[in-house]
Structures are given as structure tokens and as C-alpha cells.
């Protein structure tokens, strides 16, 4: 058996040859994919730890597990709420939750087929039926028909599927495209293998063999520009408002309960972007992070800071969620605010 040192030298030799053969930009792209995957796993563990609690007024309660909802809130600090399971096939909760209800399962449209049924921890997954498609990221009101055939002198490069129409190209281009797809897949497999091999065999983070330029690149996944909506989320003339003759101290209590609902329903990965869109500065966001422990408390502090700055307007907040493509979140929050009697339309 060859000594361990010889095995390591062989790996580095193969790795060096691969690095010289691969375009730096292509290598950067594949490395970032692998790095994003490992970072996601670490963030997920932290997220589970911080999101164990929610606020019931001034009392911090443990959240219910996925597939359940809060039937009765805790009354002693840091204790469990009384949780009940969602109604299988009708409602679900995908994450740890402090809500007193489960979310309704999606019902597939007539032009869609059910990919996976709704369970108490997962919503229904739907896709367009065969022969139709809806591009990912688009909110299609109806699935579009696939193109029947390619123009003259062109062939099908990729067939129609539930998320993409037929892609046509000249015969030469189609052959090149097939090679262009297979080669990156093979390279990605090699790069990932080398990365995790070095992580296991060489110690450290598995990146000592990677160029410094790659290691200094930051992943910024939440900086896609927001698009202005064509129309406000709330129809004109139906803004949410406080009930009449509510005292100032009760308004503050309603604001606190409103903060809890926003923190509960807005995905953690998009929360800071939402804050910046509402005018909270980076310094104010950093202050909330440094002065509070737990992701829930940090997000709650950011909303409180907006309130202190005089920027608490539930209608502006809901419309802002709509403008940054969180329409479903805005709908759930608005429904919860009205159902709990905090606001009326």
C-alpha cells in the first residue's frame, strides 16, 4: 500500500492539472455552488437553534414542531406551549411555529397535476400537466402550451417540460450544447470530490489548495433588485386600520402583537432585505443583531426600531412585501391581522 504522503501528493498533482485546464471563471462558479451548499447546512443548524422561541407578550415560549400549531400559549418563561397536530391533507406547518393555526394546503388548478400530496409538514406540490409549462419564478395564472415544433432548419435542443418550453437550435448548435452541458457536470463532480477529499484528508476547511481570489468572493444571494408592483397589494380604498376609539396604550399592544406576526411569517433569509426596503439602516440592523440574542429577538428589535423611527404603517409594510415578491407572505399576514381582531379593513 502506498504511503499516505504519496496519496496526498498524487491528489495535489491531479488537482493542479485540473486547475490549469479549467477556466478560472468556470472554477469559481462551481466552487461557489459547493460552498453555498455547505454554508446552507451550517446556517440551517443555527436557524433551528435560534428559532426555538417566540414571544407571547413579555413571555418567551418554545415553538411547536413542524406539523403542529399552538393550541395554548405558555405562561411561564422558556416553557413549552400546548401544541396540536395540523389536519392531515387540509392544513400544514413546514417549520417551527408560534402560530395558533396551520396554513391551508394548496389545491392544484385544473391545468396542473399533483406532484406530491399535502402532509402536515409539507404543502402540496403542483406542476403543469404534460404539454404545458410555467417558467420558474413566474406566478402563472394558467399553464402555457408548449411549442408544437421547431422552425425550418432547426431541431429540438431540449424538449418541453413543466417549467420550460421547447428550446430549438441548428443541428450544429444542439450538438455543441449537449457537450457544453455534460462537460461542466463532470467538472463539477471532480471539483466537489477534490474539495471534500481535501477537507477530510488534509484537515482544515478543504480550501488550502484553492486560489485566494476564490476564497475572498462573498456570496450575496439577497441583492436582486426589487420590482415595483403594477398595483398595490391592498386594493385602493381597503387599507387596514385600527378599530375606532382605541386608546394609545392598546395601540402599542397591537403593534407588539403585529411585530410577532411579521416575524413569525416572514422567511428569515429575506428579513433583512425587507428591513432595508423599509428604510432601516445597516447600522440599525447591526445594532439589533449585537444587542439581542436569538434570531427571533433580533428581528423583533428591528421592527421595534422602525416603530421608534415613526415608520410603523402596516399597509406600507404589506405592500413592500408584495413588491419584493413575498405576496403569499403578505396575504397570510393580512389575514392573520384581521382574524385576530388587531386591524379591520
GROMACS .gro file of C-alpha atoms in nm:
model
  345
    1UNK     CA    1   0.000   0.000   0.000
    2UNK     CA    2   0.134   0.344  -0.095
    3UNK     CA    3   0.223   0.576   0.197
    4UNK     CA    4  -0.031   0.843   0.295
    5UNK     CA    5   0.211   1.118   0.182
    6UNK     CA    6   0.229   0.970  -0.170
    7UNK     CA    7  -0.153   0.961  -0.191
    8UNK     CA    8  -0.175   1.327  -0.093
    9UNK     CA    9   0.092   1.426  -0.346
   10UNK     CA   10  -0.096   1.237  -0.618
   11UNK     CA   11  -0.421   1.420  -0.530
   12UNK     CA   12  -0.245   1.757  -0.546
   13UNK     CA   13  -0.089   1.664  -0.883
   14UNK     CA   14  -0.430   1.572  -1.028
   15UNK     CA   15  -0.578   1.883  -0.874
   16UNK     CA   16  -0.310   2.109  -1.023
   17UNK     CA   17  -0.363   1.967  -1.371
   18UNK     CA   18  -0.738   2.014  -1.336
   19UNK     CA   19  -0.697   2.376  -1.223
   20UNK     CA   20  -0.477   2.456  -1.522
   21UNK     CA   21  -0.728   2.303  -1.763
   22UNK     CA   22  -1.036   2.473  -1.623
   23UNK     CA   23  -1.130   2.835  -1.692
   24UNK     CA   24  -1.090   3.043  -1.369
   25UNK     CA   25  -1.444   3.179  -1.405
   26UNK     CA   26  -1.588   2.831  -1.450
   27UNK     CA   27  -1.395   2.702  -1.150
   28UNK     CA   28  -1.517   2.995  -0.943
   29UNK     CA   29  -1.878   2.919  -1.036
   30UNK     CA   30  -1.855   2.552  -0.940
   31UNK     CA   31  -1.669   2.625  -0.617
   32UNK     CA   32  -1.933   2.876  -0.511
   33UNK     CA   33  -2.202   2.615  -0.568
   34UNK     CA   34  -2.024   2.372  -0.337
   35UNK     CA   35  -1.951   2.644  -0.081
   36UNK     CA   36  -2.311   2.765  -0.083
   37UNK     CA   37  -2.428   2.411  -0.013
   38UNK     CA   38  -2.201   2.366   0.291
   39UNK     CA   39  -2.283   2.717   0.418
   40UNK     CA   40  -2.655   2.643   0.388
   41UNK     CA   41  -2.617   2.339   0.611
   42UNK     CA   42  -2.442   2.543   0.883
   43UNK     CA   43  -2.692   2.828   0.862
   44UNK     CA   44  -2.976   2.577   0.885
   45UNK     CA   45  -2.837   2.440   1.213
   46UNK     CA   46  -2.808   2.791   1.361
   47UNK     CA   47  -3.153   2.882   1.235
   48UNK     CA   48  -3.306   2.580   1.413
   49UNK     CA   49  -3.136   2.682   1.738
   50UNK     CA   50  -3.241   3.047   1.734
   51UNK     CA   51  -3.594   2.984   1.612
   52UNK     CA   52  -3.693   2.760   1.903
   53UNK     CA   53  -3.870   3.051   2.075
   54UNK     CA   54  -4.142   3.311   2.009
   55UNK     CA   55  -4.278   3.595   2.221
   56UNK     CA   56  -4.618   3.580   2.395
   57UNK     CA   57  -4.624   3.942   2.512
   58UNK     CA   58  -4.327   3.956   2.751
   59UNK     CA   59  -4.307   3.577   2.793
   60UNK     CA   60  -4.076   3.370   2.574
   61UNK     CA   61  -4.227   3.035   2.473
   62UNK     CA   62  -4.090   2.733   2.290
   63UNK     CA   63  -4.229   2.695   1.940
   64UNK     CA   64  -4.424   2.394   1.823
   65UNK     CA   65  -4.257   2.141   1.593
   66UNK     CA   66  -4.336   2.128   1.220
   67UNK     CA   67  -4.674   1.970   1.157
   68UNK     CA   68  -4.828   2.127   1.469
   69UNK     CA   69  -4.970   2.460   1.588
   70UNK     CA   70  -5.002   2.641   1.922
   71UNK     CA   71  -5.326   2.536   2.085
   72UNK     CA   72  -5.245   2.720   2.409
   73UNK     CA   73  -4.953   2.957   2.468
   74UNK     CA   74  -4.716   2.910   2.758
   75UNK     CA   75  -4.747   3.130   3.067
   76UNK     CA   76  -4.406   3.052   3.221
   77UNK     CA   77  -4.083   3.182   3.064
   78UNK     CA   78  -3.899   2.938   2.831
   79UNK     CA   79  -4.152   2.656   2.865
   80UNK     CA   80  -4.341   2.461   2.601
   81UNK     CA   81  -4.668   2.571   2.453
   82UNK     CA   82  -4.952   2.320   2.422
   83UNK     CA   83  -4.933   2.201   2.062
   84UNK     CA   84  -5.185   2.018   1.846
   85UNK     CA   85  -5.126   1.847   1.506
   86UNK     CA   86  -5.244   2.001   1.180
   87UNK     CA   87  -5.534   1.843   0.991
   88UNK     CA   88  -5.367   1.594   0.755
   89UNK     CA   89  -5.449   1.665   0.392
   90UNK     CA   90  -5.602   2.003   0.471
   91UNK     CA   91  -5.351   2.212   0.669
   92UNK     CA   92  -4.976   2.207   0.736
   93UNK     CA   93  -4.687   2.385   0.909
   94UNK     CA   94  -4.349   2.336   0.747
   95UNK     CA   95  -4.127   2.497   1.014
   96UNK     CA   96  -4.109   2.553   1.386
   97UNK     CA   97  -4.403   2.781   1.461
   98UNK     CA   98  -4.558   3.008   1.720
   99UNK     CA   99  -4.881   3.048   1.524
  100UNK     CA  100  -5.215   2.938   1.664
  101UNK     CA  101  -5.324   2.785   1.334
  102UNK     CA  102  -5.184   2.577   1.048
  103UNK     CA  103  -5.162   2.703   0.691
  104UNK     CA  104  -5.418   2.574   0.436
  105UNK     CA  105  -5.294   2.321   0.181
  106UNK     CA  106  -5.271   2.439  -0.179
  107UNK     CA  107  -5.522   2.284  -0.420
  108UNK     CA  108  -5.377   2.227  -0.768
  109UNK     CA  109  -5.552   2.404  -1.054
  110UNK     CA  110  -5.733   2.208  -1.322
  111UNK     CA  111  -5.443   2.266  -1.565
  112UNK     CA  112  -5.195   2.128  -1.311
  113UNK     CA  113  -5.121   1.783  -1.175
  114UNK     CA  114  -5.028   1.696  -0.820
  115UNK     CA  115  -4.660   1.614  -0.786
  116UNK     CA  116  -4.679   1.534  -0.414
  117UNK     CA  117  -4.974   1.541  -0.176
  118UNK     CA  118  -5.004   1.779   0.116
  119UNK     CA  119  -4.891   1.641   0.452
  120UNK     CA  120  -4.893   1.803   0.796
  121UNK     CA  121  -4.532   1.922   0.736
  122UNK     CA  122  -4.530   1.991   0.360
  123UNK     CA  123  -4.759   2.184   0.129
  124UNK     CA  124  -4.897   2.031  -0.191
  125UNK     CA  125  -4.658   2.045  -0.485
  126UNK     CA  126  -4.817   2.107  -0.824
  127UNK     CA  127  -4.676   2.119  -1.175
  128UNK     CA  128  -4.817   2.193  -1.518
  129UNK     CA  129  -4.965   1.896  -1.699
  130UNK     CA  130  -4.782   1.732  -1.989
  131UNK     CA  131  -4.776   1.958  -2.294
  132UNK     CA  132  -4.786   2.278  -2.090
  133UNK     CA  133  -4.534   2.475  -1.884
  134UNK     CA  134  -4.486   2.767  -1.645
  135UNK     CA  135  -4.139   2.929  -1.611
  136UNK     CA  136  -3.997   2.907  -1.255
  137UNK     CA  137  -4.039   3.227  -1.054
  138UNK     CA  138  -4.345   3.330  -1.255
  139UNK     CA  139  -4.688   3.339  -1.098
  140UNK     CA  140  -4.874   3.185  -1.390
  141UNK     CA  141  -5.249   3.221  -1.380
  142UNK     CA  142  -5.266   2.937  -1.632
  143UNK     CA  143  -5.005   2.700  -1.777
  144UNK     CA  144  -4.888   2.789  -2.128
  145UNK     CA  145  -4.899   2.545  -2.418
  146UNK     CA  146  -4.567   2.401  -2.535
  147UNK     CA  147  -4.447   2.494  -2.884
  148UNK     CA  148  -4.552   2.219  -3.123
  149UNK     CA  149  -4.243   2.214  -3.346
  150UNK     CA  150  -3.923   2.398  -3.429
  151UNK     CA  151  -3.883   2.636  -3.727
  152UNK     CA  152  -3.738   2.501  -4.053
  153UNK     CA  153  -3.367   2.403  -4.041
  154UNK     CA  154  -3.376   2.376  -3.659
  155UNK     CA  155  -3.406   2.080  -3.426
  156UNK     CA  156  -3.521   2.038  -3.067
  157UNK     CA  157  -3.233   2.116  -2.835
  158UNK     CA  158  -3.429   2.047  -2.516
  159UNK     CA  159  -3.787   1.919  -2.506
  160UNK     CA  160  -4.070   2.096  -2.330
  161UNK     CA  161  -4.120   2.019  -1.961
  162UNK     CA  162  -4.337   2.157  -1.681
  163UNK     CA  163  -4.107   2.460  -1.632
  164UNK     CA  164  -3.971   2.534  -1.979
  165UNK     CA  165  -4.088   2.549  -2.340
  166UNK     CA  166  -3.920   2.364  -2.624
  167UNK     CA  167  -3.571   2.501  -2.699
  168UNK     CA  168  -3.475   2.497  -3.068
  169UNK     CA  169  -3.135   2.534  -3.234
  170UNK     CA  170  -2.947   2.444  -3.551
  171UNK     CA  171  -2.818   2.084  -3.557
  172UNK     CA  172  -2.459   2.203  -3.500
  173UNK     CA  173  -2.555   2.421  -3.205
  174UNK     CA  174  -2.762   2.144  -3.048
  175UNK     CA  175  -2.467   1.903  -3.058
  176UNK     CA  176  -2.239   2.165  -2.905
  177UNK     CA  177  -2.496   2.239  -2.635
  178UNK     CA  178  -2.506   1.873  -2.531
  179UNK     CA  179  -2.129   1.873  -2.487
  180UNK     CA  180  -2.147   2.206  -2.303
  181UNK     CA  181  -2.392   2.053  -2.055
  182UNK     CA  182  -2.204   1.729  -1.993
  183UNK     CA  183  -1.856   1.878  -1.950
  184UNK     CA  184  -1.949   2.119  -1.664
  185UNK     CA  185  -2.135   1.839  -1.486
  186UNK     CA  186  -1.825   1.620  -1.497
  187UNK     CA  187  -1.601   1.907  -1.389
  188UNK     CA  188  -1.835   1.992  -1.102
  189UNK     CA  189  -1.823   1.632  -0.980
  190UNK     CA  190  -1.441   1.638  -0.988
  191UNK     CA  191  -1.418   1.973  -0.808
  192UNK     CA  192  -1.663   1.865  -0.537
  193UNK     CA  193  -1.477   1.537  -0.490
  194UNK     CA  194  -1.143   1.715  -0.453
  195UNK     CA  195  -1.289   1.973  -0.215
  196UNK     CA  196  -1.442   1.718   0.022
  197UNK     CA  197  -1.146   1.481  -0.012
  198UNK     CA  198  -0.907   1.752   0.100
  199UNK     CA  199  -1.145   1.856   0.376
  200UNK     CA  200  -1.138   1.501   0.510
  201UNK     CA  201  -0.776   1.404   0.444
  202UNK     CA  202  -0.588   1.733   0.478
  203UNK     CA  203  -0.780   1.889   0.765
  204UNK     CA  204  -0.897   2.249   0.781
  205UNK     CA  205  -1.172   2.361   0.552
  206UNK     CA  206  -1.060   2.180   0.240
  207UNK     CA  207  -0.975   2.505   0.063
  208UNK     CA  208  -0.597   2.539   0.114
  209UNK     CA  209  -0.543   2.435  -0.250
  210UNK     CA  210  -0.789   2.691  -0.393
  211UNK     CA  211  -0.680   3.028  -0.535
  212UNK     CA  212  -0.710   3.322  -0.292
  213UNK     CA  213  -0.927   3.511  -0.541
  214UNK     CA  214  -1.198   3.247  -0.497
  215UNK     CA  215  -1.177   3.246  -0.118
  216UNK     CA  216  -1.232   3.624  -0.099
  217UNK     CA  217  -1.553   3.624  -0.302
  218UNK     CA  218  -1.866   3.697  -0.094
  219UNK     CA  219  -2.194   3.522  -0.160
  220UNK     CA  220  -2.470   3.781  -0.183
  221UNK     CA  221  -2.790   3.595  -0.260
  222UNK     CA  222  -3.037   3.857  -0.143
  223UNK     CA  223  -2.940   4.157  -0.351
  224UNK     CA  224  -3.157   4.105  -0.657
  225UNK     CA  225  -3.331   4.435  -0.733
  226UNK     CA  226  -3.688   4.468  -0.616
  227UNK     CA  227  -3.951   4.515  -0.881
  228UNK     CA  228  -4.227   4.769  -0.832
  229UNK     CA  229  -4.570   4.603  -0.842
  230UNK     CA  230  -4.813   4.702  -1.112
  231UNK     CA  231  -5.076   4.760  -0.844
  232UNK     CA  232  -5.070   4.779  -0.463
  233UNK     CA  233  -5.121   4.456  -0.270
  234UNK     CA  234  -5.422   4.600  -0.089
  235UNK     CA  235  -5.692   4.726  -0.328
  236UNK     CA  236  -5.737   5.102  -0.328
  237UNK     CA  237  -5.972   5.216  -0.051
  238UNK     CA  238  -5.944   4.892   0.155
  239UNK     CA  239  -5.640   4.967   0.370
  240UNK     CA  240  -5.618   4.803   0.710
  241UNK     CA  241  -5.687   5.036   1.002
  242UNK     CA  242  -5.719   5.033   1.379
  243UNK     CA  243  -6.067   4.991   1.519
  244UNK     CA  244  -6.234   5.318   1.624
  245UNK     CA  245  -6.173   5.472   1.969
  246UNK     CA  246  -5.878   5.251   2.064
  247UNK     CA  247  -5.666   5.407   2.347
  248UNK     CA  248  -5.298   5.480   2.281
  249UNK     CA  249  -5.176   5.210   2.524
  250UNK     CA  250  -5.383   4.948   2.340
  251UNK     CA  251  -5.239   5.065   2.007
  252UNK     CA  252  -4.891   4.991   2.143
  253UNK     CA  253  -5.002   4.642   2.247
  254UNK     CA  254  -5.149   4.586   1.899
  255UNK     CA  255  -4.819   4.699   1.748
  256UNK     CA  256  -4.629   4.444   1.959
  257UNK     CA  257  -4.863   4.163   1.851
  258UNK     CA  258  -4.828   4.280   1.490
  259UNK     CA  259  -4.448   4.254   1.519
  260UNK     CA  260  -4.483   3.893   1.639
  261UNK     CA  261  -4.692   3.802   1.335
  262UNK     CA  262  -4.450   3.965   1.089
  263UNK     CA  263  -4.151   3.790   1.250
  264UNK     CA  264  -4.336   3.457   1.252
  265UNK     CA  265  -4.438   3.460   0.887
  266UNK     CA  266  -4.155   3.637   0.701
  267UNK     CA  267  -3.878   3.390   0.598
  268UNK     CA  268  -3.558   3.455   0.793
  269UNK     CA  269  -3.343   3.471   0.480
  270UNK     CA  270  -3.542   3.766   0.341
  271UNK     CA  271  -3.599   3.958   0.663
  272UNK     CA  272  -3.300   4.195   0.649
  273UNK     CA  273  -3.377   4.287   0.289
  274UNK     CA  274  -3.733   4.369   0.398
  275UNK     CA  275  -3.593   4.595   0.673
  276UNK     CA  276  -3.365   4.780   0.433
  277UNK     CA  277  -3.653   4.830   0.190
  278UNK     CA  278  -3.847   4.996   0.474
  279UNK     CA  279  -3.559   5.235   0.546
  280UNK     CA  280  -3.373   5.070   0.833
  281UNK     CA  281  -3.002   5.149   0.801
  282UNK     CA  282  -2.719   4.894   0.816
  283UNK     CA  283  -2.606   5.048   1.147
  284UNK     CA  284  -2.953   4.999   1.296
  285UNK     CA  285  -2.965   4.639   1.170
  286UNK     CA  286  -2.620   4.572   1.320
  287UNK     CA  287  -2.733   4.727   1.649
  288UNK     CA  288  -3.031   4.490   1.665
  289UNK     CA  289  -2.805   4.192   1.599
  290UNK     CA  290  -2.545   4.289   1.860
  291UNK     CA  291  -2.786   4.384   2.139
  292UNK     CA  292  -3.010   4.076   2.116
  293UNK     CA  293  -2.965   3.701   2.130
  294UNK     CA  294  -3.162   3.468   1.907
  295UNK     CA  295  -3.279   3.536   1.555
  296UNK     CA  296  -3.638   3.598   1.663
  297UNK     CA  297  -3.537   3.867   1.915
  298UNK     CA  298  -3.310   4.036   1.660
  299UNK     CA  299  -3.587   4.058   1.401
  300UNK     CA  300  -3.836   4.178   1.662
  301UNK     CA  301  -3.588   4.453   1.766
  302UNK     CA  302  -3.557   4.568   1.402
  303UNK     CA  303  -3.935   4.614   1.377
  304UNK     CA  304  -3.938   4.798   1.710
  305UNK     CA  305  -3.671   5.033   1.577
  306UNK     CA  306  -3.889   5.111   1.274
  307UNK     CA  307  -4.171   5.189   1.517
  308UNK     CA  308  -3.945   5.422   1.716
  309UNK     CA  309  -3.845   5.595   1.393
  310UNK     CA  310  -4.212   5.662   1.319
  311UNK     CA  311  -4.217   5.414   1.030
  312UNK     CA  312  -4.490   5.181   1.157
  313UNK     CA  313  -4.759   5.160   0.889
  314UNK     CA  314  -4.898   4.810   0.840
  315UNK     CA  315  -5.026   4.893   0.489
  316UNK     CA  316  -4.684   5.016   0.373
  317UNK     CA  317  -4.524   4.705   0.522
  318UNK     CA  318  -4.765   4.469   0.345
  319UNK     CA  319  -4.726   4.646   0.012
  320UNK     CA  320  -4.347   4.636   0.049
  321UNK     CA  321  -4.361   4.257   0.095
  322UNK     CA  322  -4.566   4.240  -0.223
  323UNK     CA  323  -4.310   4.449  -0.413
  324UNK     CA  324  -4.023   4.217  -0.317
  325UNK     CA  325  -4.213   3.908  -0.437
  326UNK     CA  326  -4.345   3.791  -0.098
  327UNK     CA  327  -4.710   3.823  -0.198
  328UNK     CA  328  -4.818   3.497  -0.030
  329UNK     CA  329  -4.647   3.605   0.294
  330UNK     CA  330  -4.827   3.941   0.279
  331UNK     CA  331  -5.161   3.767   0.223
  332UNK     CA  332  -5.108   3.536   0.521
  333UNK     CA  333  -5.007   3.826   0.746
  334UNK     CA  334  -5.304   4.042   0.644
  335UNK     CA  335  -5.545   3.753   0.703
  336UNK     CA  336  -5.392   3.684   1.044
  337UNK     CA  337  -5.411   4.053   1.148
  338UNK     CA  338  -5.782   4.070   1.060
  339UNK     CA  339  -5.865   3.728   1.205
  340UNK     CA  340  -5.701   3.818   1.539
  341UNK     CA  341  -5.901   4.143   1.556
  342UNK     CA  342  -5.590   4.364   1.551
  343UNK     CA  343  -5.699   4.555   1.240
  344UNK     CA  344  -6.008   4.585   1.022
  345UNK     CA  345  -6.042   4.661   0.652
   0.00000   0.00000   0.00000
